[in-house]
Short mmCIF file of N, CA and C in Angstrom, two decimals:
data_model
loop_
_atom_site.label_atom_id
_atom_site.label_comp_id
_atom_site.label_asym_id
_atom_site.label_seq_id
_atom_site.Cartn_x
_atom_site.Cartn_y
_atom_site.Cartn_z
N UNK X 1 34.78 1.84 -45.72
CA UNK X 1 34.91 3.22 -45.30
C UNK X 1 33.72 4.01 -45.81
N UNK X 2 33.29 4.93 -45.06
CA UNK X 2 32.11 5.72 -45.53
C UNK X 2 32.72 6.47 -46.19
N UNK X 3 32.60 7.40 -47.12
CA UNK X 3 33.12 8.40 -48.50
C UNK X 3 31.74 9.70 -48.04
N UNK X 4 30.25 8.91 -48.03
CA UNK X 4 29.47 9.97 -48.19
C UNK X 4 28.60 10.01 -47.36
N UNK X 5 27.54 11.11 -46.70
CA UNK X 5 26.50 10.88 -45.70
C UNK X 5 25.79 11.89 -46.23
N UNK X 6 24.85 11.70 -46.51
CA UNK X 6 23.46 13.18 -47.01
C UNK X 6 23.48 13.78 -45.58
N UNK X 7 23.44 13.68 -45.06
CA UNK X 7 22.60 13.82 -42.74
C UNK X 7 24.61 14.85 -42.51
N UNK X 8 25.83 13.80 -42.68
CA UNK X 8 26.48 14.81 -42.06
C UNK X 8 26.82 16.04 -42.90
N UNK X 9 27.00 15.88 -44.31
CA UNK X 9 27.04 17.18 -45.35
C UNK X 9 26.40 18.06 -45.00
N UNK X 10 25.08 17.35 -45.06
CA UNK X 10 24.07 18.60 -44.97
C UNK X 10 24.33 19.60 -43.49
N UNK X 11 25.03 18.74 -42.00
CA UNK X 11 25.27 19.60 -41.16
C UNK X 11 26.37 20.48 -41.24
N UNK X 12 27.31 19.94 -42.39
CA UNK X 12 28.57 20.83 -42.70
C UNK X 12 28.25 22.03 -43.59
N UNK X 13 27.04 22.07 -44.03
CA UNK X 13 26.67 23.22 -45.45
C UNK X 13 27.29 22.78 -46.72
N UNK X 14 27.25 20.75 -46.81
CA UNK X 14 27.91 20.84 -47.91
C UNK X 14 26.91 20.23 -48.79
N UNK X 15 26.88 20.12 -49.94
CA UNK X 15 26.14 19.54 -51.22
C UNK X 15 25.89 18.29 -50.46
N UNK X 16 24.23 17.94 -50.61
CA UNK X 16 24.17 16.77 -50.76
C UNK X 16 23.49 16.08 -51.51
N UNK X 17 23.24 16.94 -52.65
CA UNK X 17 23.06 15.51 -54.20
C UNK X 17 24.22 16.61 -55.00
N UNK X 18 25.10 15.04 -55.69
CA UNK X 18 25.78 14.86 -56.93
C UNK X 18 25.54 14.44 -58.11
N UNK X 19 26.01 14.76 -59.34
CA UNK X 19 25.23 14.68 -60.56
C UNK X 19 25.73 13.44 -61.22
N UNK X 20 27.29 13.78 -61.28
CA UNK X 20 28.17 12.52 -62.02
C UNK X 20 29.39 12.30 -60.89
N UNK X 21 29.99 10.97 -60.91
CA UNK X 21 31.00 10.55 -60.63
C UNK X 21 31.99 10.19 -61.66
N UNK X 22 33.36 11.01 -61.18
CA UNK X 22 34.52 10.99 -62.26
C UNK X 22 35.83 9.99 -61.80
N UNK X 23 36.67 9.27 -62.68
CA UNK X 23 37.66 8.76 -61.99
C UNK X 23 39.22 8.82 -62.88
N UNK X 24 39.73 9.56 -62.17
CA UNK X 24 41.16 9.75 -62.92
C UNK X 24 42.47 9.09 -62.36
N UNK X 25 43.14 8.26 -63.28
CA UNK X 25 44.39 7.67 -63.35
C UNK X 25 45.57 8.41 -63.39
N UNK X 26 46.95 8.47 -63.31
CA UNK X 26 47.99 9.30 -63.36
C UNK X 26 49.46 8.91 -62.90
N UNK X 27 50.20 8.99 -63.64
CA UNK X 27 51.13 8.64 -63.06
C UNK X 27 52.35 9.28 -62.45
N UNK X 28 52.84 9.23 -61.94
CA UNK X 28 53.50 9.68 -60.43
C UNK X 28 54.73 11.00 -61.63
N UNK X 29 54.02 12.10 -61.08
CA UNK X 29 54.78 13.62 -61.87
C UNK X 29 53.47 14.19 -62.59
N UNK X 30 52.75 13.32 -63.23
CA UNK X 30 51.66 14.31 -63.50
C UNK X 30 50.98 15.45 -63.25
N UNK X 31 51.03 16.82 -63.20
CA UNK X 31 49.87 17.60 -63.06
C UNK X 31 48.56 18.03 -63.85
N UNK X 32 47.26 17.91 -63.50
CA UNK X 32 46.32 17.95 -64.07
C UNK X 32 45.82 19.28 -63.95
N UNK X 33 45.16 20.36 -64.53
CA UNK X 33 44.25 21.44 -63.71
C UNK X 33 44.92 22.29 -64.37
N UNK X 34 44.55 23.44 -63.77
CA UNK X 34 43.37 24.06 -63.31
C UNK X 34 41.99 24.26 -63.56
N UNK X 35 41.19 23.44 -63.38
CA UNK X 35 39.59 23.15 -64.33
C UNK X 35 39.02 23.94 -63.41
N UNK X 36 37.85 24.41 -63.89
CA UNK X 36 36.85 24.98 -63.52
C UNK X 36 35.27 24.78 -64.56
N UNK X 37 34.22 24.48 -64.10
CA UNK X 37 33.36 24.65 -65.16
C UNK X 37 32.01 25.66 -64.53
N UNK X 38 31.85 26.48 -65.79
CA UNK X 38 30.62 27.61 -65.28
C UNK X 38 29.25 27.05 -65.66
N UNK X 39 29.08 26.36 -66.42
CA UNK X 39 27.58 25.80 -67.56
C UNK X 39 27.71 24.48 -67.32
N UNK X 40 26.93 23.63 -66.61
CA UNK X 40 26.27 23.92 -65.26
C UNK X 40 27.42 24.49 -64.52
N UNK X 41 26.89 25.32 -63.19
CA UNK X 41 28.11 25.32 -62.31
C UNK X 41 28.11 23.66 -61.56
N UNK X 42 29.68 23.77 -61.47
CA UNK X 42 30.30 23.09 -61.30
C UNK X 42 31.20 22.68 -59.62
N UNK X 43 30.56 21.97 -58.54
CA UNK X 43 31.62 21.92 -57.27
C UNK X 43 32.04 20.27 -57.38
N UNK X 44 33.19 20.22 -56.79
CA UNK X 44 33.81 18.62 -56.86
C UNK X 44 34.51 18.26 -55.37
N UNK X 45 34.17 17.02 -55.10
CA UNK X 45 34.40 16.39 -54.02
C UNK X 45 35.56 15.17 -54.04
N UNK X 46 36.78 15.41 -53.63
CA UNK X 46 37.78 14.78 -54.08
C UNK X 46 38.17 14.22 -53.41
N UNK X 47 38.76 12.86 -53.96
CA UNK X 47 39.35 11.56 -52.88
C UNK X 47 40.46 11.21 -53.42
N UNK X 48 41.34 10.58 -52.99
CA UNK X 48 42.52 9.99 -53.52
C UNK X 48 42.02 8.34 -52.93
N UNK X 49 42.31 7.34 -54.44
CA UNK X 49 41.44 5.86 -54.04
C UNK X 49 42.70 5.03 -54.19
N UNK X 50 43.56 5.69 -54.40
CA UNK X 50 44.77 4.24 -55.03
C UNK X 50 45.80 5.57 -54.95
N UNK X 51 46.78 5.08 -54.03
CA UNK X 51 48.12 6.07 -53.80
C UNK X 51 48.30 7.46 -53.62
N UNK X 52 48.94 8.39 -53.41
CA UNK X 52 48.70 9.71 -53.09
C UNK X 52 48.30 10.83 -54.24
N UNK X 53 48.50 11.76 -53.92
CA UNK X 53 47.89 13.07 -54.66
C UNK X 53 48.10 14.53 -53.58
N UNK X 54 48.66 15.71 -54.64
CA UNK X 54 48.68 16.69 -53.84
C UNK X 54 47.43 17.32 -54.53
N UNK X 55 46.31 17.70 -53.70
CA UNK X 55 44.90 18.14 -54.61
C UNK X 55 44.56 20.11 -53.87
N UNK X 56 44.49 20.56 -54.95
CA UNK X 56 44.31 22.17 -54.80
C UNK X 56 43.41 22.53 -55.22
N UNK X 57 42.84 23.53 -54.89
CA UNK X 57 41.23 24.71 -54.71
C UNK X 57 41.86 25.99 -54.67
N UNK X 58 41.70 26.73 -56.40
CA UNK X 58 42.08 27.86 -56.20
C UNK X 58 40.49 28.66 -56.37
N UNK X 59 40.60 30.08 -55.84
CA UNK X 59 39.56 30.68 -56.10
C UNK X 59 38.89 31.86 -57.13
N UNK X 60 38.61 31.20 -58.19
CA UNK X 60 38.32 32.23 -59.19
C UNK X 60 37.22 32.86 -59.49
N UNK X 61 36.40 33.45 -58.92
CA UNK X 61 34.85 34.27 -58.55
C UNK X 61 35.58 35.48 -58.48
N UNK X 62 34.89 36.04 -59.99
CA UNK X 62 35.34 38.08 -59.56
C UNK X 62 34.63 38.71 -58.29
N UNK X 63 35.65 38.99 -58.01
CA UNK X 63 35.10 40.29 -56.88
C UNK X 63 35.33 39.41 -55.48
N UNK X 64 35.95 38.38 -55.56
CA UNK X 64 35.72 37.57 -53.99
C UNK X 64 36.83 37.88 -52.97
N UNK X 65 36.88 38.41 -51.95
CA UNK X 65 37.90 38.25 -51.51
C UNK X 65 39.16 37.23 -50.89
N UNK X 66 38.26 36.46 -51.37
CA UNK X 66 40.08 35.26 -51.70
C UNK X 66 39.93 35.23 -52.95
N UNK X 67 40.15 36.20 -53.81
CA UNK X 67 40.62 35.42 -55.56
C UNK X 67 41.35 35.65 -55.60
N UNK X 68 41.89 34.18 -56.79
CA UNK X 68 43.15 34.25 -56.49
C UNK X 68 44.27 33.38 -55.25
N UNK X 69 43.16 32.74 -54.07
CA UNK X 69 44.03 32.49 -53.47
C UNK X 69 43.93 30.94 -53.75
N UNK X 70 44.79 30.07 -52.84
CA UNK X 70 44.49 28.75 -53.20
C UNK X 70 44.75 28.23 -52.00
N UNK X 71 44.38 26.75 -51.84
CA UNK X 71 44.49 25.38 -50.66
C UNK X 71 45.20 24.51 -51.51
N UNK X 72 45.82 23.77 -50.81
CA UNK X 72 46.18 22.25 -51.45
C UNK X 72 46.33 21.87 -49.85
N UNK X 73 46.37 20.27 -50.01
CA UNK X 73 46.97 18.93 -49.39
C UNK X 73 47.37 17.59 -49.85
N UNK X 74 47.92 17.10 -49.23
CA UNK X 74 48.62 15.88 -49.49
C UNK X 74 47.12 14.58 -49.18
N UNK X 75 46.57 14.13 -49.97
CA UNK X 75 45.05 13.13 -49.60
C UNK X 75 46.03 11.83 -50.25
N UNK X 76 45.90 10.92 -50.04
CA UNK X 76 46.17 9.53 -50.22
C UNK X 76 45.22 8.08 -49.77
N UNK X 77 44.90 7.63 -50.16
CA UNK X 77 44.22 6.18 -50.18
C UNK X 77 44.31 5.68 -48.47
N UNK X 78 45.48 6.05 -48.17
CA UNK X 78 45.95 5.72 -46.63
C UNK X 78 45.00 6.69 -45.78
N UNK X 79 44.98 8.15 -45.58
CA UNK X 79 44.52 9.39 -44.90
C UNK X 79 43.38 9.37 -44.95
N UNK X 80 42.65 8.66 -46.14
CA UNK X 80 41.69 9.03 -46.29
C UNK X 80 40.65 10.55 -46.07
N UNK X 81 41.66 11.48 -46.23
CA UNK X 81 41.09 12.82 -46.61
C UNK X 81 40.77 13.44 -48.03
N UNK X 82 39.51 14.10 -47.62
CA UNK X 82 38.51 14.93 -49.47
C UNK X 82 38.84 16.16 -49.01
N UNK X 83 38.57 16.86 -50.10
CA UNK X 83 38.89 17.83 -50.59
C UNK X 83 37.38 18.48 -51.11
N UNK X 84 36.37 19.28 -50.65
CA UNK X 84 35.54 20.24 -51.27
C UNK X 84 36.53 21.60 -52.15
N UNK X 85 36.01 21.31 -53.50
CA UNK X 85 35.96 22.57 -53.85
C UNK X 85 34.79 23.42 -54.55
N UNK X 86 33.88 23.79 -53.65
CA UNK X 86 33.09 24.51 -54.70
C UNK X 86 32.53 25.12 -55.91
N UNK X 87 31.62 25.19 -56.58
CA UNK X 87 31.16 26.12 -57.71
C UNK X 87 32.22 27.37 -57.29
N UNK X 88 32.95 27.45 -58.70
CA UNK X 88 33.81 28.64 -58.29
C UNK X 88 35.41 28.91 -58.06
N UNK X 89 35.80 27.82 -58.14
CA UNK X 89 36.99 26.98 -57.42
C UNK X 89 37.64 26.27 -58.65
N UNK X 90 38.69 26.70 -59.10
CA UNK X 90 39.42 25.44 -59.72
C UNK X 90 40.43 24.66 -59.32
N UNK X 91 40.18 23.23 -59.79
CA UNK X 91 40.88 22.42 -59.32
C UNK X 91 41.70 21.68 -60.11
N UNK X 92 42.78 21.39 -59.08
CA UNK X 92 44.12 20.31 -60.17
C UNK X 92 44.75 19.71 -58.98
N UNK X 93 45.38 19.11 -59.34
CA UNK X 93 46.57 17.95 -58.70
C UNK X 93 47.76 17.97 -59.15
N UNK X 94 48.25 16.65 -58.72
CA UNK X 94 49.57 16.60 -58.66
C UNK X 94 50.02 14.96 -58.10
N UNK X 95 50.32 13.95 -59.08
CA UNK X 95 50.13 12.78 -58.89
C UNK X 95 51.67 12.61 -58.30
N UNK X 96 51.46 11.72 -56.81
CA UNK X 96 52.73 11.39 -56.18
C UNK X 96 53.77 10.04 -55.94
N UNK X 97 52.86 9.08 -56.37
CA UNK X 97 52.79 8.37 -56.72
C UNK X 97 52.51 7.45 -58.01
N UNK X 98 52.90 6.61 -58.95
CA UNK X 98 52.41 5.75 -60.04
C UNK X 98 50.91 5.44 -59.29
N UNK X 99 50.48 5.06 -60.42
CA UNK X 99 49.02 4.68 -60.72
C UNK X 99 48.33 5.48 -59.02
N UNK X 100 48.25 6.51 -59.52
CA UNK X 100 47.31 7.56 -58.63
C UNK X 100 45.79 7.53 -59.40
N UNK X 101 44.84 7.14 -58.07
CA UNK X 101 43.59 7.18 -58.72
C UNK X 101 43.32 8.45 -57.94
N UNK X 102 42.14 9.55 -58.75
CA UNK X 102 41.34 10.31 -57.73
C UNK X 102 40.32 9.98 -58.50
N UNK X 103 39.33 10.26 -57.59
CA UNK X 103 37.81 10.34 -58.04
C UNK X 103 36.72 11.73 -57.10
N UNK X 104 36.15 11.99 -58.24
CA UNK X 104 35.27 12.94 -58.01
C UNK X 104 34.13 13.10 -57.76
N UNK X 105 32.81 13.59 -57.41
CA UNK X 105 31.91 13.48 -57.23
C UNK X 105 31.47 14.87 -57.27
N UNK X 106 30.76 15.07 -58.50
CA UNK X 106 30.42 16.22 -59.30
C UNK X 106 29.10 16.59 -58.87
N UNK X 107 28.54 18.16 -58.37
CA UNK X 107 27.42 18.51 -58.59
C UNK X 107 26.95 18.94 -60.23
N UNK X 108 27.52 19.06 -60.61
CA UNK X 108 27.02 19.30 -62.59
C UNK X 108 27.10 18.21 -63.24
N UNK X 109 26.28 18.27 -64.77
CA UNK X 109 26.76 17.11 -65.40
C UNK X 109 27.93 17.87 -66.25
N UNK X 110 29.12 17.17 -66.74
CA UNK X 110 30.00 17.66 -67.54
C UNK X 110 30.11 18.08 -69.21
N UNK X 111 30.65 19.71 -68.91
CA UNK X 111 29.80 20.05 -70.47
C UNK X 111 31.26 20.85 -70.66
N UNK X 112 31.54 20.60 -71.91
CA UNK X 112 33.55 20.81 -72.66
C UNK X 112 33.24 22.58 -72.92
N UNK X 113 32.25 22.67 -73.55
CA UNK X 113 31.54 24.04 -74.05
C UNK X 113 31.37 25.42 -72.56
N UNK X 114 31.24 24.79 -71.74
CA UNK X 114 31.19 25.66 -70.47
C UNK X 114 32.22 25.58 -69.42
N UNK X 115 33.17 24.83 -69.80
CA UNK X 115 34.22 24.76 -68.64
C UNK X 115 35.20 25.49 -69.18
N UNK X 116 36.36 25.79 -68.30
CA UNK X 116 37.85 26.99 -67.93
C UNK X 116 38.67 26.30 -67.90
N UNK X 117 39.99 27.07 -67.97
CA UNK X 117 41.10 26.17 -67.23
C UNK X 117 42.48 27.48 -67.01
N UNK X 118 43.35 27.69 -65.83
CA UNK X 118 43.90 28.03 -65.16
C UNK X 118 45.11 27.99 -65.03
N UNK X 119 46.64 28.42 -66.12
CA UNK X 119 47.48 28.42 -65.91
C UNK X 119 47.90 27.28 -64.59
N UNK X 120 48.68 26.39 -64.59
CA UNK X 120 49.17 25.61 -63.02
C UNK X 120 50.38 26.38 -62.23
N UNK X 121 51.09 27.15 -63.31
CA UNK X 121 52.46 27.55 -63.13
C UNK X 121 52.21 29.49 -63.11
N UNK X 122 51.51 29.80 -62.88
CA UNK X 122 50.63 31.04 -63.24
C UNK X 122 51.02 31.88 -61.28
N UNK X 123 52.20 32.88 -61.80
CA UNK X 123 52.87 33.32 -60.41
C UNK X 123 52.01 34.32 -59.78
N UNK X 124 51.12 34.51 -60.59
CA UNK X 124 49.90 35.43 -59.67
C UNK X 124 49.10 34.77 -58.52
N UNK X 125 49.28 33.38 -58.53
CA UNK X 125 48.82 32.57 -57.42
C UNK X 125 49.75 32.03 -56.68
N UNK X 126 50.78 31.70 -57.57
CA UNK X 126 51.90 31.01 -56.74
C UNK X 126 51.97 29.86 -55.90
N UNK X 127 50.76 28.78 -56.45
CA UNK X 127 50.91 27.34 -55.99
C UNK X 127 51.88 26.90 -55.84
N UNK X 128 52.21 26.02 -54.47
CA UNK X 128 54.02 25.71 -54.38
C UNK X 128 53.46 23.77 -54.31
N UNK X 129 53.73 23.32 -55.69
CA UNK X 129 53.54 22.40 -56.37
C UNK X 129 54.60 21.38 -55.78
N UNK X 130 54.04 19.99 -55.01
CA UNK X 130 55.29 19.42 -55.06
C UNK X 130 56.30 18.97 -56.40
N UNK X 131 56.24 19.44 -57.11
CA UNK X 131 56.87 19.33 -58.63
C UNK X 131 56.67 20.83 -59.46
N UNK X 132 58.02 21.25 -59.79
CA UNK X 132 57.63 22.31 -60.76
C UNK X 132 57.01 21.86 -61.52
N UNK X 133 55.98 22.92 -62.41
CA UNK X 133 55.20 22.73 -63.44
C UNK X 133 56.04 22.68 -64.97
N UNK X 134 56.81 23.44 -64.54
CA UNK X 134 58.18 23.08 -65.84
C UNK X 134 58.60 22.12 -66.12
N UNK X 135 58.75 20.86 -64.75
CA UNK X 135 59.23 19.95 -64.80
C UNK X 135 58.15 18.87 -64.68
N UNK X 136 56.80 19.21 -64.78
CA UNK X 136 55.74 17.96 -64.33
C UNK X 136 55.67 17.57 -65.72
N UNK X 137 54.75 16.77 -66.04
CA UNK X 137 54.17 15.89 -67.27
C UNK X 137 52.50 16.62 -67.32
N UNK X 138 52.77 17.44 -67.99
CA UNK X 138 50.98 18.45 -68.44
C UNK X 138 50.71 17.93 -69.93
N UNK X 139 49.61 18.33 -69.87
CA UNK X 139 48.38 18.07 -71.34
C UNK X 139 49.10 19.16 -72.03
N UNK X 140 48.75 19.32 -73.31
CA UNK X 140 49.18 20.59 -73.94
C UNK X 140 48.02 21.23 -73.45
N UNK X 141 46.73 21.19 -72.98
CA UNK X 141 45.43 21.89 -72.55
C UNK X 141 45.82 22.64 -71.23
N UNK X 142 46.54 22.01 -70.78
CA UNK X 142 46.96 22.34 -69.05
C UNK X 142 48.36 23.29 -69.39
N UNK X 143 49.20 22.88 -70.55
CA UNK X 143 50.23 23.33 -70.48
C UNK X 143 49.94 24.56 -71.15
N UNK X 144 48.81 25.38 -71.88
CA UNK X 144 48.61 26.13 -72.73
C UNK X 144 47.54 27.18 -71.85
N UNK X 145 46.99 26.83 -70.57
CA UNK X 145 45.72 27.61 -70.51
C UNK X 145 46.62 28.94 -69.76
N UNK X 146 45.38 29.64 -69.77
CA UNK X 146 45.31 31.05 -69.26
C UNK X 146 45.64 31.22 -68.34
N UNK X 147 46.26 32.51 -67.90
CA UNK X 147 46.28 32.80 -66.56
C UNK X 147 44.99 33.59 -65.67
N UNK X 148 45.66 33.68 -64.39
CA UNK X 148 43.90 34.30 -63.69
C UNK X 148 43.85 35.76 -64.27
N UNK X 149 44.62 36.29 -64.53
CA UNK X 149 44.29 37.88 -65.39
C UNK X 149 43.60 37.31 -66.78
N UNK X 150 44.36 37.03 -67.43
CA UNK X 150 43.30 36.72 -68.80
C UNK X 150 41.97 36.03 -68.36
N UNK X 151 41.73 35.07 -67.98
CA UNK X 151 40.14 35.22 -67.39
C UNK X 151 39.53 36.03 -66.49
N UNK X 152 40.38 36.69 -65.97
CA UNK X 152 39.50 37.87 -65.23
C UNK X 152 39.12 38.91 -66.43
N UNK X 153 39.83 39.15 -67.32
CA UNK X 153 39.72 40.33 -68.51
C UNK X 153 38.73 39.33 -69.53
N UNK X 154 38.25 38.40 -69.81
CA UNK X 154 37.45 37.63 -70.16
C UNK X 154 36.44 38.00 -69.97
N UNK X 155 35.22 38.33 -70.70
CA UNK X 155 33.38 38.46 -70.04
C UNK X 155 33.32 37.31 -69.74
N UNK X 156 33.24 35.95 -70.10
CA UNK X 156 32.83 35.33 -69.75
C UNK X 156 33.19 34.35 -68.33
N UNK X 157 34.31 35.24 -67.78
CA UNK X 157 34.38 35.37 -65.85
C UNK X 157 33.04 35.75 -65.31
N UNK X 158 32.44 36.75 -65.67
CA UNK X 158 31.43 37.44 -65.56
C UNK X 158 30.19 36.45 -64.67
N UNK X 159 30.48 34.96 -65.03
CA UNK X 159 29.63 33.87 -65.38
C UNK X 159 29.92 33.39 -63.99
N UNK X 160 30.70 33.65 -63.41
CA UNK X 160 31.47 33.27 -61.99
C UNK X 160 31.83 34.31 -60.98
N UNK X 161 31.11 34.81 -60.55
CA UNK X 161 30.71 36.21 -59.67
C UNK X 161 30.60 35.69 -58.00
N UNK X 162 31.65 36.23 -57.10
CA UNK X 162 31.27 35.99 -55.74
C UNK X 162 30.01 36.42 -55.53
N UNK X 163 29.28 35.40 -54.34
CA UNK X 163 28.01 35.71 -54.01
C UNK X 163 28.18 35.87 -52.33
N UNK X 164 28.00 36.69 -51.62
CA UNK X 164 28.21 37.06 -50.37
C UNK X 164 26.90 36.23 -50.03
N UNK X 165 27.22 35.15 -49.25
CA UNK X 165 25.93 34.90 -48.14
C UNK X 165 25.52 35.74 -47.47
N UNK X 166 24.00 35.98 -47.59
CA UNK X 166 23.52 37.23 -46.64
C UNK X 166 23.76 36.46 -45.13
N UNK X 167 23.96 37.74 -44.15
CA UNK X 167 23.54 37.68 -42.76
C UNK X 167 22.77 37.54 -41.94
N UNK X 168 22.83 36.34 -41.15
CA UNK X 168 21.42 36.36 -39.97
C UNK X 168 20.92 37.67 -39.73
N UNK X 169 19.88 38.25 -39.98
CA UNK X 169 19.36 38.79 -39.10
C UNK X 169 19.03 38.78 -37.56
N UNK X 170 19.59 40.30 -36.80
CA UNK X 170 19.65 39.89 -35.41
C UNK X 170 18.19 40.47 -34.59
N UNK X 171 17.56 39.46 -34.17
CA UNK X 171 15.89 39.89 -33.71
C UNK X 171 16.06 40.37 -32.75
#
């Protein structure tokens, strides 16, 4: 199966060099996320390689008009559907299966010192999780982080600022 093409990305407007490739294990109830990293910025390209996954893109860039909002889908090994989430975007899952692989494909290299993380259960977004977050299996890191108000009241949101693509000019 092809995973990557420099030629069709590039016709989609998507990244086409990656820095690192990531690969995460999980077992079936797990939720991972809400990550985000600002230092390098940070976009991730997500696959499900071994059994399913519900995988989400919320949007945390002050001032954007989707913040705050989020995507998910159901990607599995079978569907073979990715998931872009941009510089800007945090991401998590939701393992649906035992031994759930995803793997990533990072434009940054990964730095602990510059990355976020995003309440999962956080009703200002209102992700509808196939598993409550009450009831999933979280990190104490996942089970402890912030919500999108406390990083919005954070300076160092500041670091993650919507950028409006300028407009064609019309000749």
């Amino acid at each position: 199966m092809e995973t990557f093409r420099a030629d069709k990305f590039r016709e989609l407007g998507l990244p086409t060099e990656f820095a690192q490739d990531n690969h995460s294990r999980s077992a079936k109830g797990v939720l991972r996320g809400l990550h985000f990293q600002w230092d390098p910025p940070m976009g991730k390209l997500m696959r499900v390689t071994n059994g399913a996954a519900f995988l989400v893109a919320v949007d945390v860039r002050k001032g954007s008009p989707t913040l705050g909002k989020w995507t998910g889908m159901e990607v599995s090994a079978e569907n073979k559907k990715q998931v872009w989430a941009p510089y800007g975007f945090a991401r998590g899952f939701c393992a649906l299966t035992d031994a759930c692989e995803v793997q990533y494909k990072c434009t940054g290299i990964y730095n602990p010192q510059g990355e976020g993380g995003i309440n999962l259960g956080d009703p200002e977004i209102g992700i509808q999780w196939p598993i409550h977050p009450e009831r999933a299996l979280l990190s104490e890191r996942d089970r402890n982080a912030q919500t999108l108000a406390q990083w919005l009241a954070s300076p160092l949101s500041d670091r993650i600022l919507y950028q409006p693509k300028p407009s064609a000019e019309k000749a």
